[in-house]
Short mmCIF file of C-alpha atoms in Angstrom, two decimals:
data_model
loop_
_atom_site.label_atom_id
_atom_site.label_comp_id
_atom_site.label_asym_id
_atom_site.label_seq_id
_atom_site.Cartn_x
_atom_site.Cartn_y
_atom_site.Cartn_z
CA ILE A 1 18.75 57.75 12.70
CA ILE A 2 17.82 60.22 14.70
CA GLU A 3 20.63 61.99 15.31
CA PRO A 4 23.59 60.72 13.39
CA ALA A 5 25.85 62.87 14.27
CA THR A 6 25.77 62.75 18.37
CA LYS A 7 26.83 60.12 19.57
CA LEU A 8 24.85 58.49 22.29
CA GLU A 9 26.26 58.19 26.00
CA TRP A 10 24.39 56.29 27.99
CA ASN A 11 23.87 56.03 31.28
CA TRP A 12 21.80 55.43 33.98
CA HIS A 13 19.68 57.27 34.54
CA HIS A 14 18.32 56.24 30.54
CA GLU A 15 18.40 52.82 32.48
CA LEU A 16 16.07 53.53 35.21
CA LEU A 17 14.21 56.26 32.89
CA CYS A 18 13.34 52.56 30.40
CA SER A 19 13.18 50.49 33.60
CA VAL A 20 9.99 52.38 34.76
CA LEU A 21 8.63 53.11 31.33
CA GLN A 22 8.62 49.27 30.50
CA GLY A 23 7.42 48.36 34.60
CA ILE A 24 4.70 50.97 33.86
CA PHE A 25 3.62 49.43 29.59
CA GLU A 26 3.26 46.17 31.13
CA GLU A 27 1.41 47.17 34.84
CA TRP A 28 -1.44 48.88 31.40
CA GLU A 29 -1.35 45.59 29.39
CA GLN A 30 -1.94 44.08 32.46
CA LYS A 31 -5.19 46.45 33.14
CA ARG A 32 -6.09 46.31 29.61
CA ASP A 33 -6.38 42.57 29.93
CA ASN A 34 -8.01 42.75 33.01
CA ARG A 35 -10.23 44.90 33.95
CA LYS A 36 -10.47 44.45 37.45
CA TYR A 37 -6.10 44.88 37.54
CA LYS A 38 -5.76 47.52 39.51
CA MET A 39 -2.05 49.54 38.55
CA ARG A 40 -0.37 50.34 41.15
CA ILE A 41 2.06 53.06 38.07
CA ARG A 42 -0.63 55.24 37.76
CA ASN A 43 1.37 58.61 36.94
CA VAL A 44 5.31 58.98 36.86
CA LEU A 45 7.43 62.60 37.07
CA PHE A 46 10.71 62.36 35.47
CA ASN A 47 12.95 65.64 37.21
CA VAL A 48 16.53 65.46 34.58
CA PRO A 49 18.20 67.94 34.19
CA PRO A 50 17.59 69.47 30.47
CA GLY A 51 18.95 67.78 26.91
CA THR A 52 20.18 64.29 29.07
CA GLY A 53 17.79 62.22 27.10
CA LYS A 54 14.44 62.73 29.00
CA SER A 55 12.27 63.61 25.79
CA ARG A 56 13.95 61.30 23.05
CA LEU A 57 13.14 58.28 25.63
CA LEU A 58 9.59 59.82 26.85
CA SER A 59 7.52 61.42 23.78
CA CYS A 60 9.79 59.76 20.91
CA PHE A 61 11.24 55.77 21.63
CA PHE A 62 8.84 54.93 24.22
CA PRO A 63 6.13 55.16 22.14
CA THR A 64 8.01 53.00 18.98
CA TRP A 65 8.63 50.22 21.30
CA VAL A 66 5.15 49.97 22.67
CA TRP A 67 3.93 49.61 19.41
CA LEU A 68 6.23 46.63 18.77
CA ARG A 69 3.72 44.97 21.60
CA ALA A 70 0.43 47.07 21.48
CA PRO A 71 0.33 48.31 18.00
CA GLY A 72 -3.62 49.29 19.65
CA ALA A 73 -2.57 51.79 21.89
CA LYS A 74 -3.78 55.51 21.29
CA PHE A 75 -0.75 57.96 22.73
CA LEU A 76 -1.84 61.57 23.37
CA CYS A 77 1.25 63.01 23.66
CA LEU A 78 1.61 66.75 25.17
CA SER A 79 4.02 69.64 26.32
CA VAL A 80 4.63 73.12 27.21
CA ASN A 81 6.12 73.90 23.73
CA GLU A 82 4.20 73.09 20.66
CA ASP A 83 7.41 72.70 18.64
CA ALA A 84 9.20 70.11 21.03
CA SER A 85 6.25 67.64 21.32
CA TYR A 86 5.93 68.06 17.23
CA ARG A 87 9.33 67.20 16.92
CA ASP A 88 9.64 64.37 19.10
CA ALA A 89 6.64 62.98 17.16
CA ARG A 90 8.65 63.66 13.65
CA ASP A 91 10.92 61.93 15.18
CA SER A 92 9.69 58.97 16.40
CA LYS A 93 7.57 58.91 12.99
CA GLN A 94 10.74 59.17 11.05
CA LEU A 95 12.19 55.92 13.05
CA MET A 96 9.06 53.54 12.83
CA ALA A 97 9.71 54.68 9.29
CA CYS A 98 13.31 53.81 7.88
CA ASP A 99 14.24 50.69 7.21
CA TRP A 100 16.57 49.75 10.04
CA PHE A 101 13.49 50.22 11.76
CA GLN A 102 11.16 48.15 9.42
CA ASP A 103 13.95 45.39 8.54
CA THR A 104 15.13 44.94 12.30
CA PHE A 105 11.81 44.70 14.41
CA GLN A 106 9.14 43.90 10.84
CA PRO A 107 5.99 45.12 12.68
CA GLN A 108 2.75 43.39 11.76
CA TRP A 109 1.87 47.20 11.32
CA ALA A 110 2.54 50.43 9.07
CA LEU A 111 2.78 53.97 9.18
CA ARG A 112 -1.11 54.81 7.76
CA ASP A 113 -1.19 56.90 5.10
CA ASP A 114 -4.19 59.00 4.96
CA GLN A 115 -1.56 60.45 7.89
CA GLU A 116 0.92 62.74 6.05
CA ALA A 117 0.19 64.88 9.93
CA VAL A 118 3.00 65.12 12.63
CA SER A 119 1.04 65.91 15.12
CA ASN A 120 -1.68 63.17 14.65
CA PHE A 121 -0.88 60.20 12.64
CA GLY A 122 -1.52 56.08 13.11
CA ASN A 123 -1.51 52.61 11.84
CA THR A 124 -3.13 50.45 10.42
CA ILE A 125 -4.31 48.14 13.86
CA GLY A 126 -5.81 50.89 15.20
CA GLY A 127 -2.34 52.93 16.74
CA VAL A 128 -2.98 56.49 17.10
CA ARG A 129 -0.29 59.58 18.73
CA ILE A 130 -1.80 62.91 18.59
CA SER A 131 0.91 65.16 19.77
CA LYS A 132 -0.07 68.63 21.56
CA GLY A 133 0.95 71.51 23.24
CA LEU A 134 -0.01 71.50 27.00
CA SER A 135 -2.99 74.65 26.41
CA ALA A 136 -4.06 73.05 23.30
CA GLN A 137 -8.23 71.96 23.56
CA ILE A 138 -7.26 68.69 24.23
CA ILE A 139 -11.64 68.15 24.53
CA GLY A 140 -13.12 64.51 23.06
CA LEU A 141 -9.83 62.80 22.10
CA ARG A 142 -9.36 59.65 24.26
CA ALA A 143 -5.67 57.53 25.06
CA ASP A 144 -5.09 54.44 26.47
CA ILE A 145 -1.59 56.34 27.00
CA LEU A 146 -1.46 60.07 28.44
CA LEU A 147 2.53 61.59 28.01
CA ILE A 148 3.42 64.98 28.78
CA ASP A 149 7.16 65.79 28.52
CA ASP A 150 8.45 69.91 29.82
CA ALA A 151 5.23 70.61 31.45
CA ASN A 152 6.52 73.95 32.42
CA ASP A 153 8.48 76.33 30.69
CA PRO A 154 11.62 77.52 32.67
CA THR A 155 10.19 81.03 32.29
CA ASP A 156 7.22 80.39 34.32
CA VAL A 157 8.53 78.25 37.36
CA GLU A 158 8.83 81.27 39.32
CA SER A 159 4.94 82.00 39.04
CA LYS A 160 2.92 80.55 41.96
CA VAL A 161 -0.21 81.35 39.71
CA LYS A 162 1.28 79.36 36.05
CA ARG A 163 2.55 76.42 38.08
CA GLU A 164 -0.39 76.12 40.00
CA LYS A 165 -2.73 75.96 36.22
CA ILE A 166 0.22 73.37 34.55
CA ASN A 167 -0.37 71.61 38.36
CA ASP A 168 -4.06 70.79 37.89
#
């Protein structure tokens, strides 16, 4: 659906990423249902080579998968490259809107038709996906799940000041 001309070559690291993301989601579900529950996993950093599917799994497929289980989940998706953040949101939205997805999963929600922006869209049960560049103003925005994909610009990683700013 997203890249029909590209063959998916599934690898062990895809399985690992999916397993970790599923574990984090299941922890979040328990925390959501029981405020006294202490999550074991709160922050995860994935380091994999460029072009190996991390952004697709993390920023495109994961929010889509979560909405099938928790359609009211609110996401804030950030990337140092604002265009990449919008690309992943567009692809996620395209996947959710396609006939295959609708026929296969039959979600109990629809994409809201009053939110056409790729950078900010939601579903009819209250789920929201906001996508921005990492340096954007996010004060006042609320999310259940914060996804930061590619926090560092490769051209800036040698700058201690820029690395510390991102870490902060």
